[in-house]
PDB file of C-alpha atoms and ligand atoms in Angstrom:
ATOM      1  CA  UNK N 244      18.809   5.591  10.491  1.00  0.00           C
ATOM      2  CA  UNK N 245      16.538   7.917   8.470  1.00  0.00           C
ATOM      3  CA  UNK N 246      12.825   7.181   8.614  1.00  0.00           C
ATOM      4  CA  UNK N 247      11.369   5.826   5.373  1.00  0.00           C
ATOM      5  CA  UNK N 248       7.953   6.592   3.899  1.00  0.00           C
ATOM      6  CA  UNK N 249       6.091   4.789   1.147  1.00  0.00           C
ATOM      7  CA  UNK N 250       4.753   7.369  -1.329  1.00  0.00           C
ATOM      8  CA  UNK N 251       2.941   6.284  -4.481  1.00  0.00           C
ATOM      9  CA  UNK N 252       5.052   3.241  -5.234  1.00  0.00           C
ATOM     10  CA  UNK N 253       8.388   4.462  -3.841  1.00  0.00           C
ATOM     11  CA  UNK N 254      10.170   4.080  -0.527  1.00  0.00           C
ATOM     12  CA  UNK N 255      11.763   7.433   0.277  1.00  0.00           C
ATOM     13  CA  UNK N 256      13.587   9.016   3.207  1.00  0.00           C
ATOM     14  CA  UNK N 257      10.954  10.959   5.132  1.00  0.00           C
ATOM     15  CA  UNK N 258      12.606  14.322   4.471  1.00  0.00           C
ATOM     16  CA  UNK N 259      12.510  13.683   0.708  1.00  0.00           C
ATOM     17  CA  UNK N 260       8.979  12.282   0.728  1.00  0.00           C
ATOM     18  CA  UNK N 261       6.355  14.715  -0.546  1.00  0.00           C
ATOM     19  CA  UNK N 262       3.069  14.993  -2.396  1.00  0.00           C
ATOM     20  CA  UNK N 263       1.980  17.518  -4.989  1.00  0.00           C
ATOM     21  CA  UNK N 264       0.522  20.809  -3.673  1.00  0.00           C
ATOM     22  CA  UNK N 265      -2.550  20.077  -5.803  1.00  0.00           C
ATOM     23  CA  UNK N 266      -3.117  16.760  -4.085  1.00  0.00           C
ATOM     24  CA  UNK N 267      -6.790  16.760  -3.105  1.00  0.00           C
ATOM     25  CA  UNK N 268      -5.893  15.539   0.351  1.00  0.00           C
ATOM     26  CA  UNK N 269      -3.890  18.739   0.845  1.00  0.00           C
ATOM     27  CA  UNK N 270      -6.437  20.985  -0.905  1.00  0.00           C
ATOM     28  CA  UNK N 271      -9.718  19.570   0.450  1.00  0.00           C
ATOM     29  CA  UNK N 272      -8.996  16.859   2.986  1.00  0.00           C
ATOM     30  CA  UNK N 273     -10.417  14.613   0.254  1.00  0.00           C
ATOM     31  CA  UNK N 274      -9.036  11.356   1.575  1.00  0.00           C
ATOM     32  CA  UNK N 275      -9.259   8.457   3.986  1.00  0.00           C
ATOM     33  CA  UNK N 276      -6.762   7.253   6.569  1.00  0.00           C
ATOM     34  CA  UNK N 277      -6.074   4.454   9.022  1.00  0.00           C
ATOM     35  CA  UNK N 278      -3.851   4.134  12.083  1.00  0.00           C
ATOM     36  CA  UNK N 279      -2.798   0.630  13.124  1.00  0.00           C
ATOM     37  CA  UNK N 280      -0.795  -0.553  16.076  1.00  0.00           C
ATOM     38  CA  UNK N 281       1.855  -3.165  15.524  1.00  0.00           C
ATOM     39  CA  UNK N 282       2.880  -5.195  18.530  1.00  0.00           C
ATOM     40  CA  UNK N 283       5.968  -7.353  18.262  1.00  0.00           C
ATOM     41  CA  UNK N 284       5.558  -7.592  14.452  1.00  0.00           C
ATOM     42  CA  UNK N 285       1.870  -8.417  14.728  1.00  0.00           C
ATOM     43  CA  UNK N 286      -0.571  -5.910  13.198  1.00  0.00           C
ATOM     44  CA  UNK N 287      -3.313  -5.455  15.785  1.00  0.00           C
ATOM     45  CA  UNK N 288      -6.858  -5.886  14.474  1.00  0.00           C
ATOM     46  CA  UNK N 289      -5.523  -5.596  10.895  1.00  0.00           C
ATOM     47  CA  UNK N 290      -8.543  -7.259   9.258  1.00  0.00           C
ATOM     48  CA  UNK N 291     -10.841  -4.746  10.946  1.00  0.00           C
ATOM     49  CA  UNK N 292      -8.703  -1.751   9.918  1.00  0.00           C
ATOM     50  CA  UNK N 293      -8.401  -2.891   6.305  1.00  0.00           C
ATOM     51  CA  UNK N 294     -12.133  -3.621   6.080  1.00  0.00           C
ATOM     52  CA  UNK N 295     -12.914  -0.166   7.491  1.00  0.00           C
ATOM     53  CA  UNK N 296     -10.519   1.397   4.977  1.00  0.00           C
ATOM     54  CA  UNK N 297     -12.353  -0.324   2.112  1.00  0.00           C
ATOM     55  CA  UNK N 298     -15.693   0.805   3.514  1.00  0.00           C
ATOM     56  CA  UNK N 299     -14.588   4.435   4.032  1.00  0.00           C
ATOM     57  CA  UNK N 300     -13.190   4.586   0.478  1.00  0.00           C
ATOM     58  CA  UNK N 301     -16.477   3.223  -0.872  1.00  0.00           C
ATOM     59  CA  UNK N 302     -18.499   5.791   1.081  1.00  0.00           C
ATOM     60  CA  UNK N 303     -16.646   8.682  -0.584  1.00  0.00           C
ATOM     61  CA  UNK N 304     -16.552   7.054  -4.028  1.00  0.00           C
ATOM     62  CA  UNK N 305     -12.781   6.646  -4.029  1.00  0.00           C
ATOM     63  CA  UNK N 306     -11.301   3.688  -5.864  1.00  0.00           C
ATOM     64  CA  UNK N 307      -9.183   1.416  -3.663  1.00  0.00           C
ATOM     65  CA  UNK N 308      -5.711   1.756  -5.239  1.00  0.00           C
ATOM     66  CA  UNK N 309      -4.453  -1.614  -3.989  1.00  0.00           C
ATOM     67  CA  UNK N 310      -6.106  -4.745  -2.658  1.00  0.00           C
ATOM     68  CA  UNK N 311      -5.861  -5.263   1.122  1.00  0.00           C
ATOM     69  CA  UNK N 312      -3.346  -8.100   0.594  1.00  0.00           C
ATOM     70  CA  UNK N 313      -1.048  -5.773  -1.384  1.00  0.00           C
ATOM     71  CA  UNK N 314      -1.428  -3.074   1.279  1.00  0.00           C
ATOM     72  CA  UNK N 315      -0.315  -5.576   3.904  1.00  0.00           C
ATOM     73  CA  UNK N 316       2.821  -6.328   1.901  1.00  0.00           C
ATOM     74  CA  UNK N 317       3.688  -2.608   1.725  1.00  0.00           C
ATOM     75  CA  UNK N 318       2.919  -2.084   5.417  1.00  0.00           C
ATOM     76  CA  UNK N 319       5.278  -4.971   6.239  1.00  0.00           C
ATOM     77  CA  UNK N 320       7.965  -3.446   4.045  1.00  0.00           C
ATOM     78  CA  UNK N 321       7.558   0.012   5.637  1.00  0.00           C
ATOM     79  CA  UNK N 322       7.858  -1.603   9.077  1.00  0.00           C
ATOM     80  CA  UNK N 323      10.933  -3.568   7.984  1.00  0.00           C
ATOM     81  CA  UNK N 324      12.670  -0.562   6.429  1.00  0.00           C
ATOM     82  CA  UNK N 325      11.982   1.517   9.544  1.00  0.00           C
ATOM     83  CA  UNK N 326      12.942  -1.366  11.851  1.00  0.00           C
ATOM     84  CA  UNK N 327       9.675  -0.956  13.707  1.00  0.00           C
ATOM     85  CA  UNK N 328       8.507  -4.086  15.508  1.00  0.00           C
ATOM     86  CA  UNK N 329       6.226  -2.280  17.989  1.00  0.00           C
ATOM     87  CA  UNK N 330       4.716   1.018  16.979  1.00  0.00           C
ATOM     88  CA  UNK N 331       2.238   2.797  14.770  1.00  0.00           C
ATOM     89  CA  UNK N 332       1.468   2.554  11.072  1.00  0.00           C
ATOM     90  CA  UNK N 333      -0.186   5.529   9.378  1.00  0.00           C
ATOM     91  CA  UNK N 334      -1.826   5.024   5.997  1.00  0.00           C
ATOM     92  CA  UNK N 335      -3.523   7.670   3.882  1.00  0.00           C
ATOM     93  CA  UNK N 336      -5.268   7.476   0.523  1.00  0.00           C
ATOM     94  CA  UNK N 337      -6.451  10.625  -1.239  1.00  0.00           C
ATOM     95  CA  UNK N 338      -8.321  11.290  -4.481  1.00  0.00           C
ATOM     96  CA  UNK N 339      -5.012  12.217  -6.097  1.00  0.00           C
ATOM     97  CA  UNK N 340      -3.635  15.295  -7.819  1.00  0.00           C
ATOM     98  CA  UNK N 341      -5.710  17.472 -10.128  1.00  0.00           C
ATOM     99  CA  UNK N 342      -6.264  21.178 -10.862  1.00  0.00           C
ATOM    100  CA  UNK N 343      -8.166  22.594  -7.901  1.00  0.00           C
ATOM    101  CA  UNK N 344     -11.908  22.198  -8.462  1.00  0.00           C
ATOM    102  CA  UNK N 345     -14.377  20.914  -5.889  1.00  0.00           C
ATOM    103  CA  UNK N 346     -16.084  18.114  -7.909  1.00  0.00           C
ATOM    104  CA  UNK N 347     -14.138  14.918  -8.545  1.00  0.00           C
ATOM    105  CA  UNK N 348     -11.611  15.177 -11.412  1.00  0.00           C
ATOM    106  CA  UNK N 349     -13.276  14.346 -14.738  1.00  0.00           C
ATOM    107  CA  UNK N 350     -10.120  12.767 -16.134  1.00  0.00           C
ATOM    108  CA  UNK N 351      -9.340   9.767 -13.901  1.00  0.00           C
ATOM    109  CA  UNK N 352      -6.353  10.423 -11.648  1.00  0.00           C
ATOM    110  CA  UNK N 353      -4.397   7.938  -9.619  1.00  0.00           C
ATOM    111  CA  UNK N 354      -5.245   8.040  -5.893  1.00  0.00           C
ATOM    112  CA  UNK N 355      -2.273   8.986  -3.697  1.00  0.00           C
ATOM    113  CA  UNK N 356      -1.118   6.409  -1.185  1.00  0.00           C
ATOM    114  CA  UNK N 357       1.220   7.248   1.679  1.00  0.00           C
ATOM    115  CA  UNK N 358       2.301   4.840   4.421  1.00  0.00           C
ATOM    116  CA  UNK N 359       4.606   5.674   7.338  1.00  0.00           C
ATOM    117  CA  UNK N 360       5.568   3.901  10.556  1.00  0.00           C
ATOM    118  CA  UNK N 361       7.176   4.934  13.804  1.00  0.00           C
ATOM    119  CA  UNK N 362       8.126   3.103  16.975  1.00  0.00           C
ATOM    120  CA  UNK N 363       5.906   3.438  20.019  1.00  0.00           C
ATOM    121  CA  UNK N 364       6.274   1.413  23.175  1.00  0.00           C
ATOM    122  CA  UNK N 365       3.583  -0.988  24.311  1.00  0.00           C
ATOM    123  CA  UNK N 366       1.221   0.430  26.927  1.00  0.00           C
ATOM    124  CA  UNK N 367       2.437  -0.027  30.482  1.00  0.00           C
ATOM    125  CA  UNK N 368       1.090  -2.884  32.545  1.00  0.00           C
ATOM    126  CA  UNK N 369       0.788  -0.360  35.387  1.00  0.00           C
ATOM    127  CA  UNK N 370      -2.650   1.052  34.641  1.00  0.00           C
ATOM    128  CA  UNK N 371      -2.415   4.015  37.020  1.00  0.00           C
ATOM    129  CA  UNK N 372       0.293   5.563  34.847  1.00  0.00           C
ATOM    130  CA  UNK N 373      -1.870   4.990  31.766  1.00  0.00           C
ATOM    131  CA  UNK N 374      -4.890   6.879  33.157  1.00  0.00           C
ATOM    132  CA  UNK N 375      -5.637  10.353  31.827  1.00  0.00           C
ATOM    133  CA  UNK N 376      -7.859  13.407  32.059  1.00  0.00           C
ATOM    134  CA  UNK N 377     -10.606  14.476  29.658  1.00  0.00           C
ATOM    135  CA  UNK N 378     -12.770  17.502  29.053  1.00  0.00           C
ATOM    136  CA  UNK N 379     -16.218  17.642  27.465  1.00  0.00           C
ATOM    137  CA  UNK N 380     -17.025  19.753  24.404  1.00  0.00           C
ATOM    138  CA  UNK N 381     -19.921  20.089  21.959  1.00  0.00           C
ATOM    139  CA  UNK N 382     -19.488  17.884  18.898  1.00  0.00           C
ATOM    140  CA  UNK N 383     -19.049  20.282  15.967  1.00  0.00           C
ATOM    141  CA  UNK N 384     -18.215  17.695  13.313  1.00  0.00           C
ATOM    142  CA  UNK N 385     -20.145  16.691  10.194  1.00  0.00           C
ATOM    143  CA  UNK N 386     -22.962  14.154   9.877  1.00  0.00           C
ATOM    144  CA  UNK N 387     -20.788  11.266   8.580  1.00  0.00           C
ATOM    145  CA  UNK N 388     -18.331  10.636  11.387  1.00  0.00           C
ATOM    146  CA  UNK N 389     -18.488   6.914  10.520  1.00  0.00           C
ATOM    147  CA  UNK N 390     -16.146   7.679   7.590  1.00  0.00           C
ATOM    148  CA  UNK N 391     -12.471   7.850   8.579  1.00  0.00           C
ATOM    149  CA  UNK N 392     -11.835  11.023   6.621  1.00  0.00           C
ATOM    150  CA  UNK N 393      -8.578  12.989   6.738  1.00  0.00           C
ATOM    151  CA  UNK N 394     -10.753  16.071   7.190  1.00  0.00           C
ATOM    152  CA  UNK N 395     -10.098  16.385  10.912  1.00  0.00           C
ATOM    153  CA  UNK N 396     -10.280  20.108  11.661  1.00  0.00           C
ATOM    154  CA  UNK N 397     -12.979  19.902  14.388  1.00  0.00           C
ATOM    155  CA  UNK N 398     -11.132  16.947  15.951  1.00  0.00           C
ATOM    156  CA  UNK N 399      -7.856  18.887  15.851  1.00  0.00           C
ATOM    157  CA  UNK N 400      -9.468  21.936  17.477  1.00  0.00           C
ATOM    158  CA  UNK N 401     -11.120  19.797  20.166  1.00  0.00           C
ATOM    159  CA  UNK N 402      -7.883  17.950  20.978  1.00  0.00           C
ATOM    160  CA  UNK N 403      -6.043  21.273  21.143  1.00  0.00           C
ATOM    161  CA  UNK N 404      -8.613  22.571  23.637  1.00  0.00           C
ATOM    162  CA  UNK N 405      -8.086  19.413  25.663  1.00  0.00           C
ATOM    163  CA  UNK N 406      -4.334  19.940  25.602  1.00  0.00           C
ATOM    164  CA  UNK N 407      -4.677  23.572  26.689  1.00  0.00           C
ATOM    165  CA  UNK N 408      -6.828  22.341  29.590  1.00  0.00           C
ATOM    166  CA  UNK N 409      -4.113  19.846  30.557  1.00  0.00           C
ATOM    167  CA  UNK N 410      -6.253  16.908  29.387  1.00  0.00           C
ATOM    168  CA  UNK N 411      -5.612  14.028  26.991  1.00  0.00           C
ATOM    169  CA  UNK N 412      -8.963  13.776  25.242  1.00  0.00           C
ATOM    170  CA  UNK N 413     -12.027  15.879  24.444  1.00  0.00           C
ATOM    171  CA  UNK N 414     -15.199  13.841  24.900  1.00  0.00           C
ATOM    172  CA  UNK N 415     -17.874  15.183  22.547  1.00  0.00           C
ATOM    173  CA  UNK N 416     -21.643  15.499  23.035  1.00  0.00           C
ATOM    174  CA  UNK N 417     -24.312  16.104  20.409  1.00  0.00           C
ATOM    175  CA  UNK N 418     -27.134  18.678  20.355  1.00  0.00           C
ATOM    176  CA  UNK N 419     -29.304  16.348  22.483  1.00  0.00           C
ATOM    177  CA  UNK N 420     -26.651  16.130  25.185  1.00  0.00           C
ATOM    178  CA  UNK N 421     -25.721  12.557  24.222  1.00  0.00           C
ATOM    179  CA  UNK N 422     -22.075  11.535  24.178  1.00  0.00           C
ATOM    180  CA  UNK N 423     -20.867  10.702  20.694  1.00  0.00           C
ATOM    181  CA  UNK N 424     -17.175   9.806  21.071  1.00  0.00           C
ATOM    182  CA  UNK N 425     -13.766  11.306  21.790  1.00  0.00           C
ATOM    183  CA  UNK N 426     -11.975  13.564  19.304  1.00  0.00           C
ATOM    184  CA  UNK N 427      -9.839  10.516  18.419  1.00  0.00           C
ATOM    185  CA  UNK N 428     -11.296   7.612  20.426  1.00  0.00           C
ATOM    186  CA  UNK N 429     -14.504   5.795  21.346  1.00  0.00           C
ATOM    187  CA  UNK N 430     -15.965   6.384  24.794  1.00  0.00           C
ATOM    188  CA  UNK N 431     -17.247   3.851  27.330  1.00  0.00           C
ATOM    189  CA  UNK N 432     -18.701   4.220  30.796  1.00  0.00           C
ATOM    190  CA  UNK N 433     -19.711   2.062  33.704  1.00  0.00           C
ATOM    191  CA  UNK N 434     -22.783   4.055  34.648  1.00  0.00           C
ATOM    192  CA  UNK N 435     -24.004   4.858  38.151  1.00  0.00           C
ATOM    193  CA  UNK N 436     -26.117   1.659  38.084  1.00  0.00           C
ATOM    194  CA  UNK N 437     -23.043  -0.422  37.165  1.00  0.00           C
ATOM    195  CA  UNK N 438     -23.880  -1.050  33.478  1.00  0.00           C
ATOM    196  CA  UNK N 439     -21.014  -1.024  31.003  1.00  0.00           C
ATOM    197  CA  UNK N 440     -22.140   1.123  28.069  1.00  0.00           C
ATOM    198  CA  UNK N 441     -20.897   2.479  24.785  1.00  0.00           C
ATOM    199  CA  UNK N 442     -22.809   4.312  22.076  1.00  0.00           C
ATOM    200  CA  UNK N 443     -24.174   2.075  19.296  1.00  0.00           C
ATOM    201  CA  UNK N 444     -22.641   2.445  15.828  1.00  0.00           C
ATOM    202  CA  UNK N 445     -24.200   4.999  13.513  1.00  0.00           C
ATOM    203  CA  UNK N 446     -23.245   8.052  11.459  1.00  0.00           C
ATOM    204  CA  UNK N 447     -22.154  10.096  14.485  1.00  0.00           C
ATOM    205  CA  UNK N 448     -19.244   7.883  15.540  1.00  0.00           C
ATOM    206  CA  UNK N 449     -16.324   6.103  13.971  1.00  0.00           C
ATOM    207  CA  UNK N 450     -16.740   2.305  14.105  1.00  0.00           C
ATOM    208  CA  UNK N 451     -13.582   1.868  16.178  1.00  0.00           C
ATOM    209  CA  UNK N 452     -11.562  -1.274  15.534  1.00  0.00           C
ATOM    210  CA  UNK N 453     -10.427  -1.335  19.173  1.00  0.00           C
ATOM    211  CA  UNK N 454     -14.079  -0.902  20.176  1.00  0.00           C
ATOM    212  CA  UNK N 455     -14.972  -3.950  18.046  1.00  0.00           C
ATOM    213  CA  UNK N 456     -12.082  -5.975  19.493  1.00  0.00           C
ATOM    214  CA  UNK N 457     -13.101  -5.049  23.059  1.00  0.00           C
ATOM    215  CA  UNK N 458     -16.732  -6.016  22.359  1.00  0.00           C
ATOM    216  CA  UNK N 459     -15.455  -9.409  21.223  1.00  0.00           C
ATOM    217  CA  UNK N 460     -13.329  -9.762  24.382  1.00  0.00           C
ATOM    218  CA  UNK N 461     -16.395  -8.906  26.483  1.00  0.00           C
ATOM    219  CA  UNK N 462     -18.493 -11.531  24.706  1.00  0.00           C
ATOM    220  CA  UNK N 463     -15.766 -14.148  25.163  1.00  0.00           C
ATOM    221  CA  UNK N 464     -15.454 -13.328  28.864  1.00  0.00           C
ATOM    222  CA  UNK N 465     -19.250 -13.275  29.364  1.00  0.00           C
ATOM    223  CA  UNK N 466     -19.109  -9.720  30.696  1.00  0.00           C
ATOM    224  CA  UNK N 467     -22.447  -7.978  30.097  1.00  0.00           C
ATOM    225  CA  UNK N 468     -22.560  -4.644  28.253  1.00  0.00           C
ATOM    226  CA  UNK N 469     -25.099  -2.436  26.508  1.00  0.00           C
ATOM    227  CA  UNK N 470     -24.656  -0.533  23.259  1.00  0.00           C
ATOM    228  CA  UNK N 471     -26.959   2.338  24.195  1.00  0.00           C
ATOM    229  CA  UNK N 472     -26.504   6.112  23.967  1.00  0.00           C
ATOM    230  CA  UNK N 473     -25.769   7.898  27.257  1.00  0.00           C
ATOM    231  CA  UNK N 474     -25.954  11.510  28.345  1.00  0.00           C
ATOM    232  CA  UNK N 475     -23.404  14.026  29.497  1.00  0.00           C
ATOM    233  CA  UNK N 476     -24.991  13.673  32.928  1.00  0.00           C
ATOM    234  CA  UNK N 477     -24.447   9.887  32.872  1.00  0.00           C
ATOM    235  CA  UNK N 478     -20.800  10.563  31.961  1.00  0.00           C
ATOM    236  CA  UNK N 479     -20.404  12.973  34.875  1.00  0.00           C
ATOM    237  CA  UNK N 480     -21.911  10.523  37.354  1.00  0.00           C
ATOM    238  CA  UNK N 481     -20.261   7.405  35.889  1.00  0.00           C
ATOM    239  CA  UNK N 482     -18.355   4.991  38.122  1.00  0.00           C
ATOM    240  CA  UNK N 483     -15.795   4.567  35.350  1.00  0.00           C
ATOM    241  CA  UNK N 484     -14.984   6.220  32.047  1.00  0.00           C
ATOM    242  CA  UNK N 485     -12.540   4.813  29.538  1.00  0.00           C
ATOM    243  CA  UNK N 486     -11.525   5.329  25.927  1.00  0.00           C
ATOM    244  CA  UNK N 487     -10.575   2.877  23.223  1.00  0.00           C
ATOM    245  CA  UNK N 488      -8.459   3.489  20.119  1.00  0.00           C
ATOM    246  CA  UNK N 489      -5.457   2.055  18.293  1.00  0.00           C
ATOM    247  CA  UNK N 490      -3.255   4.559  20.150  1.00  0.00           C
ATOM    248  CA  UNK N 491      -5.076   4.605  23.517  1.00  0.00           C
ATOM    249  CA  UNK N 492      -5.784   0.843  23.709  1.00  0.00           C
ATOM    250  CA  UNK N 493      -8.050   0.898  26.783  1.00  0.00           C
ATOM    251  CA  UNK N 494      -7.418   4.173  28.571  1.00  0.00           C
ATOM    252  CA  UNK N 495      -9.073   4.993  31.901  1.00  0.00           C
ATOM    253  CA  UNK N 496     -10.233   8.564  32.393  1.00  0.00           C
ATOM    254  CA  UNK N 497      -9.852   9.524  36.021  1.00  0.00           C
ATOM    255  CA  UNK N 498     -10.435  13.291  35.760  1.00  0.00           C
ATOM    256  CA  UNK N 499     -13.286  14.940  33.905  1.00  0.00           C
ATOM    257  CA  UNK N 500     -13.375  18.708  33.413  1.00  0.00           C
ATOM    258  CA  UNK N 501     -10.845  19.111  36.222  1.00  0.00           C
ATOM    259  CA  UNK N 502     -12.808  16.979  38.703  1.00  0.00           C
ATOM    260  CA  UNK N 503     -11.558  13.612  39.956  1.00  0.00           C
ATOM    261  CA  UNK N 504     -13.819  10.719  39.104  1.00  0.00           C
ATOM    262  CA  UNK N 505     -14.701   8.610  42.156  1.00  0.00           C
ATOM    263  CA  UNK N 506     -11.537   7.874  44.122  1.00  0.00           C
ATOM    264  CA  UNK N 507      -9.382   9.122  41.251  1.00  0.00           C
ATOM    265  CA  UNK N 508      -8.041   5.640  40.427  1.00  0.00           C
ATOM    266  CA  UNK N 509      -8.765   3.510  37.357  1.00  0.00           C
ATOM    267  CA  UNK N 510     -11.790   1.294  37.975  1.00  0.00           C
ATOM    268  CA  UNK N 511     -11.951  -2.517  37.896  1.00  0.00           C
ATOM    269  CA  UNK N 512     -13.661  -2.806  34.485  1.00  0.00           C
ATOM    270  CA  UNK N 513     -11.119  -0.623  32.647  1.00  0.00           C
ATOM    271  CA  UNK N 514      -8.299  -2.429  34.462  1.00  0.00           C
ATOM    272  CA  UNK N 515      -9.624  -5.838  33.444  1.00  0.00           C
ATOM    273  CA  UNK N 516     -10.256  -4.777  29.837  1.00  0.00           C
ATOM    274  CA  UNK N 517      -6.777  -3.277  29.440  1.00  0.00           C
ATOM    275  CA  UNK N 518      -5.340  -6.581  30.669  1.00  0.00           C
ATOM    276  CA  UNK N 519      -7.528  -8.502  28.215  1.00  0.00           C
ATOM    277  CA  UNK N 520      -6.643  -6.171  25.367  1.00  0.00           C
ATOM    278  CA  UNK N 521      -2.901  -6.422  26.056  1.00  0.00           C
ATOM    279  CA  UNK N 522      -3.292 -10.176  26.103  1.00  0.00           C
ATOM    280  CA  UNK N 523      -5.127  -9.953  22.754  1.00  0.00           C
ATOM    281  CA  UNK N 524      -2.224  -7.872  21.354  1.00  0.00           C
ATOM    282  CA  UNK N 525       0.288 -10.472  22.528  1.00  0.00           C
ATOM    283  CA  UNK N 526      -1.692 -13.552  21.493  1.00  0.00           C
ATOM    284  CA  UNK N 527      -4.328 -12.520  18.945  1.00  0.00           C
TER     285      UNK N 527
HETATM  286  N1  PDD B 687      -8.225   7.643  15.875  1.00  0.00           N
HETATM  287  N2  PDD B 687     -13.149   7.822  16.983  1.00  0.00           N
HETATM  288  C1  PDD B 687     -12.364   8.697  16.345  1.00  0.00           C
HETATM  289  C2  PDD B 687     -12.918  10.026  15.983  1.00  0.00           C
HETATM  290  C3  PDD B 687     -11.037   8.353  16.023  1.00  0.00           C
HETATM  291  O1  PDD B 687     -10.262   9.221  15.355  1.00  0.00           O
HETATM  292  C4  PDD B 687     -10.541   7.073  16.409  1.00  0.00           C
HETATM  293  C5  PDD B 687      -9.140   6.639  16.104  1.00  0.00           C
HETATM  294  C6  PDD B 687     -11.411   6.197  17.087  1.00  0.00           C
HETATM  295  C7  PDD B 687     -10.979   4.812  17.515  1.00  0.00           C
HETATM  296  O2  PDD B 687     -10.814   3.965  16.393  1.00  0.00           O
HETATM  297  P1  PDD B 687      -9.777   2.747  16.413  1.00  0.00           P
HETATM  298  O3  PDD B 687     -10.094   1.950  17.630  1.00  0.00           O
HETATM  299  O4  PDD B 687     -10.049   2.010  15.167  1.00  0.00           O
HETATM  300  O5  PDD B 687      -8.390   3.354  16.473  1.00  0.00           O
HETATM  301  C8  PDD B 687     -12.700   6.592  17.352  1.00  0.00           C
HETATM  302  C9  PDD B 687      -6.885   7.352  15.430  1.00  0.00           C
HETATM  303  C10 PDD B 687      -6.115   6.521  16.395  1.00  0.00           C
HETATM  304  C11 PDD B 687      -6.187   8.644  15.036  1.00  0.00           C
HETATM  305  O6  PDD B 687      -6.856   9.468  14.417  1.00  0.00           O
HETATM  306  O7  PDD B 687      -4.999   8.807  15.310  1.00  0.00           O
END
């Protein structure tokens, strides 16, 4: 069965689906995107993703082409047509097609909307096989990383460096040596003193929907945590490191820059939170 994409009002076979070469997403990265996980027909943290989409669009002055409720209907249809019950949904909205010129088009153009879906298995219950390696790199991105922009060149380059180093993620640090986030995930540690920490929200990180869901799980389980910045040194000496994202869920990092962390096994906090998150996916 050929994969189907939604492109500006039409459902098309993926190989026939295309956008104009003067689409501003293609020309400038002038667009916003979201990635959602669907587990057994249930869209994980959908309210959070759709609210973040609305916010990101607002921050770049891009009109929301469809109300969140209408987007949900199209997402459902893309999932149905692709027979995806568990997998990933990708959604991208750009400022549309216009003659190449940096400022926004003066004549209003219709934003482009593309939605695709592909199957992806649920994360394994066996956490050891889910653990991964990371490297650290300077954060070379712009000053508004809270906007989920399609302009991902520094993230792409960082992830490529991670891949070349045999690692899954690049964990980024700012000019003050403070960890911001991963190239495509939020970062958490259990520091040397045993405190669970993640950087507070602000312009240098994406407000992760999985991060928000995990914070809620922590509150419900009465597990203490601190939203405080932490240094590269705190990362290196952490008892546990883990990532959160729609594609990583809760992912323990057991090797950092080629060095095993602790005993090289996922720690108890990441293990517990992955269990809680999988439970949340199954019974939201
Ligand atoms: N990335 N930080 C960055 C820079 C990200 O790109 C992502 C997600 C996150 C985690 O956000 P969430 O929990 O809402 O997925 C944090 C997606 C998965 C991607 O670009 O593929």
